[in-house]
XYZ file of C-alpha atoms in Angstrom:
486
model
C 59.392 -9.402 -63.706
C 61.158 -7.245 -61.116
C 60.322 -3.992 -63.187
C 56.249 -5.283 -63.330
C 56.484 -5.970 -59.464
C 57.909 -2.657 -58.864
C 55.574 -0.806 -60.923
C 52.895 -2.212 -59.414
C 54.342 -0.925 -56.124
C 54.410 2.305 -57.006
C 50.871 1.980 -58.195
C 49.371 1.108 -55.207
C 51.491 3.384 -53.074
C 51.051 6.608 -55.318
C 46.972 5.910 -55.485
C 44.468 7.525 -53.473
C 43.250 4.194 -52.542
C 45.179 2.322 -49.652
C 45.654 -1.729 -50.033
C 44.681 -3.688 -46.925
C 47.989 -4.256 -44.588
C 48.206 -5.998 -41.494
C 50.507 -3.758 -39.734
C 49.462 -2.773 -36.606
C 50.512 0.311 -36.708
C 48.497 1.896 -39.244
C 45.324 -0.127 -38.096
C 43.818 2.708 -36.238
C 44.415 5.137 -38.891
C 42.702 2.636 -41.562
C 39.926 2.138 -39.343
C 39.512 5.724 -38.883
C 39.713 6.788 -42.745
C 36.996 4.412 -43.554
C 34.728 4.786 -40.741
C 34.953 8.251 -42.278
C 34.198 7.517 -45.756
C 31.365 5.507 -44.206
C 29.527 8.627 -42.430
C 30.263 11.290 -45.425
C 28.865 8.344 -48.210
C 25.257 8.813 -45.457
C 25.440 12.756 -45.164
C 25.841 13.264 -48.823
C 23.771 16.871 -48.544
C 26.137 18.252 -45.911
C 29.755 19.267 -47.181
C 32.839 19.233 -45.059
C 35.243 21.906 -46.344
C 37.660 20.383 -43.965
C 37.361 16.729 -45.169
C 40.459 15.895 -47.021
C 39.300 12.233 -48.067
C 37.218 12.271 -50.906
C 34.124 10.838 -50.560
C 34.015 7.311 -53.057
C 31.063 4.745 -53.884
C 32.486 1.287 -54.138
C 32.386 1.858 -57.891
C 34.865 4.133 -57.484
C 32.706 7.267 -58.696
C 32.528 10.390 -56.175
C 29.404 10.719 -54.073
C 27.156 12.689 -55.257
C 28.009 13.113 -59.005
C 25.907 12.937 -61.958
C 26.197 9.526 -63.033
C 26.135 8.219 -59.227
C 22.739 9.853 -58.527
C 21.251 8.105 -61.673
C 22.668 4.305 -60.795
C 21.470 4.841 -57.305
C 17.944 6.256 -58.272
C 17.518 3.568 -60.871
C 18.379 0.460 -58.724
C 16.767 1.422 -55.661
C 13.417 2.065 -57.344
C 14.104 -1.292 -59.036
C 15.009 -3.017 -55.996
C 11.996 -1.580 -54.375
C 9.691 -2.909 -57.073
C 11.200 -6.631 -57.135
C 11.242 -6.650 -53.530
C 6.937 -5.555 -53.263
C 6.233 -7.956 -56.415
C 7.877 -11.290 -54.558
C 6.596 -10.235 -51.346
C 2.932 -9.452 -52.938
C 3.378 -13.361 -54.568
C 4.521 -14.742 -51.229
C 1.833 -13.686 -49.247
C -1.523 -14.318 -50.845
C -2.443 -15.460 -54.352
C -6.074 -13.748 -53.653
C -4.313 -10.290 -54.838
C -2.848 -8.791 -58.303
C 0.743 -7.856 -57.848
C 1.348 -4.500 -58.749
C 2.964 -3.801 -61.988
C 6.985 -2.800 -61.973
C 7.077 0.926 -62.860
C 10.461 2.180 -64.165
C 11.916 5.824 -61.958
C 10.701 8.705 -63.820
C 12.488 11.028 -61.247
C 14.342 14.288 -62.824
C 17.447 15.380 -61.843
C 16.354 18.645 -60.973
C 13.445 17.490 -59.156
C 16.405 14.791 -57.215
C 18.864 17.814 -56.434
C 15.829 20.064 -55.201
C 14.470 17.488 -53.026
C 10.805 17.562 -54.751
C 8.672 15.310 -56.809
C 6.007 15.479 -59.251
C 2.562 15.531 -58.181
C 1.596 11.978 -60.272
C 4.847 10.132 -58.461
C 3.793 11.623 -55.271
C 0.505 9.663 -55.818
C 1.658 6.781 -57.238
C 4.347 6.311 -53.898
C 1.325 7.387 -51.791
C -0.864 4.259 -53.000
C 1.929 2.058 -52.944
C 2.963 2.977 -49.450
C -1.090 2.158 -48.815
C -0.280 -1.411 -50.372
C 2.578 -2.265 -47.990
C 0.678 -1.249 -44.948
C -2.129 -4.044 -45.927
C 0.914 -6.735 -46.204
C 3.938 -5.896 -44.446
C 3.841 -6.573 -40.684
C 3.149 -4.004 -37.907
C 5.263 -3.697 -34.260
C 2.521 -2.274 -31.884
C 2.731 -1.520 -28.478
C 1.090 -3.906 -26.107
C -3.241 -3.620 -25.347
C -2.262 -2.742 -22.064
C -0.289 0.456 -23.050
C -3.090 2.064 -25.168
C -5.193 2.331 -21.709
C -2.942 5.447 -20.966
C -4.699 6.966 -23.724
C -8.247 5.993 -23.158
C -10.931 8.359 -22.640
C -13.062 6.094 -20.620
C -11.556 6.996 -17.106
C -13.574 8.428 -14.582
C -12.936 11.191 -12.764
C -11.328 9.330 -9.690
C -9.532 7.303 -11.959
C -8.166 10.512 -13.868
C -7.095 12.082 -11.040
C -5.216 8.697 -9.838
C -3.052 8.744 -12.948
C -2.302 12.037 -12.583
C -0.715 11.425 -9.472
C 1.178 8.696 -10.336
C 2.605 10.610 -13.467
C 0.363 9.049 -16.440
C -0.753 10.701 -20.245
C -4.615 11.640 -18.887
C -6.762 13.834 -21.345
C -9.502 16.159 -19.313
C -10.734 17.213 -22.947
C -13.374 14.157 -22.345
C -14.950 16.299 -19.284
C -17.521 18.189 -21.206
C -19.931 18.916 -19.348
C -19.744 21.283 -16.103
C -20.636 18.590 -13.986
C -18.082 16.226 -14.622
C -15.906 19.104 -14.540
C -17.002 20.166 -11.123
C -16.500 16.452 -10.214
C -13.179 16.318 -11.343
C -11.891 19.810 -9.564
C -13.414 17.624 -5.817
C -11.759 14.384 -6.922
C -8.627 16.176 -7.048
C -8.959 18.207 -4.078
C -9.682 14.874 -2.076
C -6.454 13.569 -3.188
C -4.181 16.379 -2.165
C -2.067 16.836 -5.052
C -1.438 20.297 -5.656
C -0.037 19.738 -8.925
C -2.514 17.441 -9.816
C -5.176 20.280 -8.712
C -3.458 23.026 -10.975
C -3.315 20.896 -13.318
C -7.153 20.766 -13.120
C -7.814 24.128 -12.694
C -5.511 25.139 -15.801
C -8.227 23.053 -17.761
C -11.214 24.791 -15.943
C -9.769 28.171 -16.532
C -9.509 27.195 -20.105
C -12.774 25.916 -20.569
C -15.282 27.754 -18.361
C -16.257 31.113 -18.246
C -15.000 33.245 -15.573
C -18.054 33.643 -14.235
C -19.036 30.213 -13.652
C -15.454 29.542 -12.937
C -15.697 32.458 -9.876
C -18.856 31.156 -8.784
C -17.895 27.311 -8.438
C -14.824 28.338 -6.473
C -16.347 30.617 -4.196
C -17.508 27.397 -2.409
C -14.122 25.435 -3.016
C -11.531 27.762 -1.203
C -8.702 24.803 -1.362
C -9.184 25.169 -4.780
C -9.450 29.212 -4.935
C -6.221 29.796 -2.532
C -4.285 27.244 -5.496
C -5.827 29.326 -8.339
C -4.765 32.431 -6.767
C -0.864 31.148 -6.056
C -0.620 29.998 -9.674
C -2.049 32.950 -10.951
C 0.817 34.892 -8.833
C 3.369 33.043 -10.296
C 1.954 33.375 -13.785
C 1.586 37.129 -13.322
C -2.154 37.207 -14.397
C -2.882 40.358 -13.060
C -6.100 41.287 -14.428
C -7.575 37.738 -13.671
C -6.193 37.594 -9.937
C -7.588 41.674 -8.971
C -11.047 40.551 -10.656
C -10.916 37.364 -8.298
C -9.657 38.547 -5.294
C -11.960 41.209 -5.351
C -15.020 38.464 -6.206
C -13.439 36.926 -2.992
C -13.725 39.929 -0.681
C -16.772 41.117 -1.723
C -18.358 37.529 -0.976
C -16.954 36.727 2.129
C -17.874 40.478 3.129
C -21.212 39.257 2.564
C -20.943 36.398 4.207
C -19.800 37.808 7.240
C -21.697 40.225 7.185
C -24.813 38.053 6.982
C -23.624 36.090 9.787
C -23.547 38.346 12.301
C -26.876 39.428 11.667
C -27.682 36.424 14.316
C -26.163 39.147 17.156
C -29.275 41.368 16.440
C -31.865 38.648 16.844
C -32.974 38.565 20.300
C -35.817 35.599 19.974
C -33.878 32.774 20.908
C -35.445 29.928 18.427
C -35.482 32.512 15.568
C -31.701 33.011 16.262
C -31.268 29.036 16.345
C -33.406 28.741 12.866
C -31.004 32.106 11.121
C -27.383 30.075 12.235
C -29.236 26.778 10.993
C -29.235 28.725 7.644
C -25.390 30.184 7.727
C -24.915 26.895 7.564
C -25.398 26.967 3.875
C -23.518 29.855 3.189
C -19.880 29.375 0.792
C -17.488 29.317 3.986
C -14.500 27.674 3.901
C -14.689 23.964 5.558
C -13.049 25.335 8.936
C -15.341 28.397 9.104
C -18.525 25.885 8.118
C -16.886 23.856 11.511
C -17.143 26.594 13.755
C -20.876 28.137 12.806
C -21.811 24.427 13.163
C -20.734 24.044 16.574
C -21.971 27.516 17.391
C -25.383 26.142 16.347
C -25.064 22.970 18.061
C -23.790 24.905 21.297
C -26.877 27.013 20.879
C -29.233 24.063 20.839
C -27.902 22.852 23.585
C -27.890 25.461 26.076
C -31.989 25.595 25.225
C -31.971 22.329 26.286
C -30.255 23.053 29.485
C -31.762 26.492 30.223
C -35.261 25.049 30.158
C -34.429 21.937 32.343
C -32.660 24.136 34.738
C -35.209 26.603 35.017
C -37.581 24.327 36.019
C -35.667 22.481 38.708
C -34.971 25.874 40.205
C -38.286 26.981 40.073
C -39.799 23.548 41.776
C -37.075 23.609 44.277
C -36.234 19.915 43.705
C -32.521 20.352 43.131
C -30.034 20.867 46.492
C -27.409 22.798 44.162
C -29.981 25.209 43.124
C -31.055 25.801 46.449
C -27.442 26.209 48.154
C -25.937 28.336 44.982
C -28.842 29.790 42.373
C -27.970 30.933 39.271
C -27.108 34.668 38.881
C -27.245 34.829 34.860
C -29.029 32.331 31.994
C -27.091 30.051 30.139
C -28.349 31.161 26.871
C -25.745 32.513 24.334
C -22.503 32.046 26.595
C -19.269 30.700 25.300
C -18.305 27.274 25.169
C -15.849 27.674 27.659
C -18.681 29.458 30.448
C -21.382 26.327 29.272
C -18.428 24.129 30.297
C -17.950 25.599 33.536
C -21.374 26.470 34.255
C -21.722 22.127 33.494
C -19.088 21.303 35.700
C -20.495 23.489 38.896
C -24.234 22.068 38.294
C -24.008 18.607 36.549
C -20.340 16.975 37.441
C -22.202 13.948 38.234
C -24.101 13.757 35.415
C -23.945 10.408 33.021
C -22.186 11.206 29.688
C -25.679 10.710 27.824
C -27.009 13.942 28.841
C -26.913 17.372 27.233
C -25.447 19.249 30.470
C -22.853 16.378 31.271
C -19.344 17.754 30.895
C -18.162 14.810 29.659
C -20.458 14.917 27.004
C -19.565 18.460 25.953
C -16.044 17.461 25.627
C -16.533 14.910 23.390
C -19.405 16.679 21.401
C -16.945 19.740 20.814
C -13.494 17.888 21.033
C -12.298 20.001 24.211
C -8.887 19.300 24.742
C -8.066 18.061 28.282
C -5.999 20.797 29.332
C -8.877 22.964 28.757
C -11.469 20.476 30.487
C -8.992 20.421 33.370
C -8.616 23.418 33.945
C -12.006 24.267 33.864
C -13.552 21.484 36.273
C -10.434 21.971 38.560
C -11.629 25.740 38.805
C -15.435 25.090 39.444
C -15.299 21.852 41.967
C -12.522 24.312 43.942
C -15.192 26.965 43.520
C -17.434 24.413 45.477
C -14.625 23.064 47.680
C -15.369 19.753 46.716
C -11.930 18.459 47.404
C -12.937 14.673 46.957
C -13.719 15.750 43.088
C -10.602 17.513 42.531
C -8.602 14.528 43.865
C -10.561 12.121 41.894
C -9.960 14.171 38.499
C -5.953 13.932 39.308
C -6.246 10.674 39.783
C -5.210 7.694 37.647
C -4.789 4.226 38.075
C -2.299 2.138 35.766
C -3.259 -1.629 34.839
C -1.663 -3.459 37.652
C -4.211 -1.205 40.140
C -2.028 1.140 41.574
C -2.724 4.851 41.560
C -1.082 7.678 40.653
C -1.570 11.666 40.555
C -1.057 13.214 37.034
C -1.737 16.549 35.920
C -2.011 17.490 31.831
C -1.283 21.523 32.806
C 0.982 20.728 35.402
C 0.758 20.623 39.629
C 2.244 24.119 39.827
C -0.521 25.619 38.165
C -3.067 23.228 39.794
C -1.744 24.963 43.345
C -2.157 28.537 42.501
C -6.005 27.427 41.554
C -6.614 25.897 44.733
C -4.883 28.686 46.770
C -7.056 31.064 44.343
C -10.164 28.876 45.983
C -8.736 29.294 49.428
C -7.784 25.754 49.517
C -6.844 24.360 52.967
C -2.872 24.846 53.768
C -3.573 20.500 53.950
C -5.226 20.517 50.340
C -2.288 22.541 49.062
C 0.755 21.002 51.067
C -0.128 17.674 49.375
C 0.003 19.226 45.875
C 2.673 20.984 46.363
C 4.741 18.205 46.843
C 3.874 16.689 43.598
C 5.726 19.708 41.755
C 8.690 17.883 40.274
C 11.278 21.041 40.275
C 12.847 22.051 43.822
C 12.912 25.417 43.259
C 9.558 25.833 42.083
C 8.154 23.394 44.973
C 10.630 25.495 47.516
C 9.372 28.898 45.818
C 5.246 27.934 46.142
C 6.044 25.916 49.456
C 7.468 29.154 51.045
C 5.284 31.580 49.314
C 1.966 29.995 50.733
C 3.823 28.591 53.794
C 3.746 25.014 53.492
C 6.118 24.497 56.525
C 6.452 20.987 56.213
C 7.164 20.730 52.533
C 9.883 23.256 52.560
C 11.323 21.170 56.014
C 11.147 17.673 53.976
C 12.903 19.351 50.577
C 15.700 20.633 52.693
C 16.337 17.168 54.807
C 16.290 15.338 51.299
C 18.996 17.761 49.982
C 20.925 17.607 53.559
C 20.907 21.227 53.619
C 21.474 22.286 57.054
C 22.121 25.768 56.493
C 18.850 26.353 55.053
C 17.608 24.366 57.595
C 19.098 26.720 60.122
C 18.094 29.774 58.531
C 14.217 28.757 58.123
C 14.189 27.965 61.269
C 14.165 31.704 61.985
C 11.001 32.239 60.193
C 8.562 29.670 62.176
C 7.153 30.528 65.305
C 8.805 29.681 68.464
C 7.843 26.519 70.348
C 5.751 25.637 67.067
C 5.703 21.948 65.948
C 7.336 23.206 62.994
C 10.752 24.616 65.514
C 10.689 20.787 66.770
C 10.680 19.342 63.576
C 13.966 21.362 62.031
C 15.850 20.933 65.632
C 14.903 17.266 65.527
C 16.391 16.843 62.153
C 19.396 18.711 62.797
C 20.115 16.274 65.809
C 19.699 13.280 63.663
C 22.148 14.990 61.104
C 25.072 16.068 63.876
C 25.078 12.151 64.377
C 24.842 10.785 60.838
């Protein structure tokens, strides 16, 4: 009995096969050997020469041998076949199940990895079979949307930009095309407009391509940075020379208005440049250059008349040396301002209107009213247009280009030493204020900005500079008393 038990020891301990132990110790090494057999049993075509377990079926046959291949091939073309017959008798007794057909494979074909035409056929209708009776996973309704090619062009172009599966194949036509490039200019997506012009590039001639984009130039200056950084040459000379050559002409047409000396034929010819393929800020400015035009007809021939009848006082104290006609926005402003300050807002030569019509900034509008109600030494206006009164009703002096600058205009104007003492004050630094006060002797603002600081040396020494016996003299000495007997 001892000799059978000990026999059988040596069996199981000389064999390539391991009994199951529970000793902890050579767990992980168990575990490891047949989570190895496991993966080399799957990857049957791909040898390990450094694999020094050999590869076993359950059967205890290698992987991979002759008589292995067969078993397998039989039973899982068997199992296949019982498997479609009960499910074909489960489902529906309205169709034939499909007769068992024994494996005609070859072992050549097996090893090669090929099969004959008439199996390939017969798994091909089969597979067909199970489609009709085997159930399908499908995404959700919702998910196939991503793929549809009913979107519009907004729509596309929305996708896009959040990152969706959009085809532009659908856009077949150059219209929708066309449609698409301004839907995706109007959402400023660069990618999302190379994107687009990668398809039009693709699908349009260059010609029509050139043409479309001549009147597109967000679109052209994309199109010619990705055609940099693709190194297109060939494309990007022929297009940047298409470019030049049509702006070229397009300047060059517009300044055929400087040659045109009828006045209503040179309004008509801008009317036209309005049309031409400039970009959106150069179609801005020829379209207030026509507007401006328009108006100053207005004005001239409203002007004219009131000089020639005599009726208006400002015409009659200060006539007009030049016309109106063809002067910068900036000169119309001014020439507004002198004439028509009072003017209500609805009229063509108010000045308020012209800054809102043209979107003058206000630095600009105050420096040009401050500059022609000085001219006019209407000191009333100039106060009025510093100015401002908060919403609890008290007023306060503010100036968008700053009082420093607002004192050299009036001094410019020959502003009363009164009219400038009372600005100058307003200048926020003391050295500046000190600098202008002294520079167009503003007595009493440099005497106040010394007693503020307590500065009785400067006191002393500016007191040099005024005359003798002056009410400025009395001013510093009476100051300088008060601060001997603080």
């Amino acid at each position: 009995m001892s000799r059978a038990r000990a026999d059988e020891e040596e069996y199981w301990h000389s064999s390539k096969f391991r009994a199951f132990t529970f000793d902890d110790e050579d767990d992980e090494l168990s575990q490891l050997k047949e989570s190895k057999r496991a993966v080399n049993s799957l990857r049957d075509i791909v040898d390990d020469d450094d694999d020094d377990l050999e590869r076993v079926s359950w059967s205890g046959e290698p992987v991979g041998s002759i008589s292995w291949s067969i078993k397998e091939t039989a039973s899982s073309s068997t199992g296949s076949l019982e498997s479609r017959d009960s499910s074909l008798q489960k489902g529906s007794s309205s169709y034939a199940a499909f007769p068992k057909q024994v494996s005609s494979y070859s072992l050549s074909s097996l090893f090669k990895g090929e099969l004959p035409h008439t199996q390939c056929g017969q798994m091909a209708l089969s597979d067909t079979g199970v489609k009709n009776y085997a159930p399908e996973l499908r995404r959700p309704k919702a998910e196939y949307k991503d793929y549809s090619s009913d979107w519009s062009p907004k729509d596309t172009v929305r996708r896009m930009q959040r990152g969706k599966v959009c085809s532009l194949e659908r856009f077949r036509s150059l219209q929708d095309k066309l449609v698409l490039l301004d839907e995706a200019v109007a959402g400023h997506d660069g990618n999302v407009i190379t994107a687009v012009l990668i398809f039009l590039k693709r699908t349009l001639r260059r010609e029509i391509l050139f043409r479309e984009l001549e009147v597109r130039q967000v679109a052209l200056c994309h199109l010619i940075h990705f055609l940099k950084e693709t190194g297109e040459q060939k494309l990007l000379l022929d297009l940047l020379r298409l470019c030049f050559f049509s702006l070229s002409l397009q300047l060059s047409q517009y300044r055929e208005h400087l040659n045109i000396q009828d006045v209503e034929k040179r309004r008509e010819f801008l009317k036209g440049c309005i049309g031409l393929p400039f970009s959106a800020e150069d179609i801005s400015h020829i379209q207030d250059h026509y507007t401006l035009l328009e108006r100053q007809i207005i004005i001239e021939a409203n002007d004219r008349h009131l000089e020639t009848a005599g009726q208006s006082e400002i015409f009659r104290k200060y006539p007009r040396k030049a016309s109106i006609l063809n002067m910068p926005l900036v000169t119309t402003l001014f020439y507004s301002c002198f004439y028509h300050y009072t003017e209500a807002e609805g009229t063509f030569s108010s000045p308020t209107n012209l800054k809102k019509t043209f979107k003058i900034p206000d630095k600009q509008y105050v420096l040009t009213a401050l500059a022609a109600r000085a001219k006019l030494r209407a000191w009333e206006d100039v106060d009025a247009l510093f100015t401002t009164k908060n919403w609890l009703g008290y007023t306060k002096k503010k100036a968008p280009i700053g009082f420093h600058r607002v004192v050299e205009i009036l001094q410019r104007n020959n502003a009363p030493v009164q009219v400038l003492q009372e600005y100058v004050r307003l200048v926020e630094d003391v050295e500046t204020r000190l600098n202008l006060a002294t520079k167009y002797k503003c007595h009493d603002v440099v005497i106040d900005t010394y007693r503020d600081l307590k500065d009785r040396i400067q006191l002393m020494a500016y007191k040099c500079k005024v005359e003798r016996g002056s009410a400025e003299e009395e001013k510093i000495n009476s100051i300088l008393n008060n601060m001997v007997r603080n």
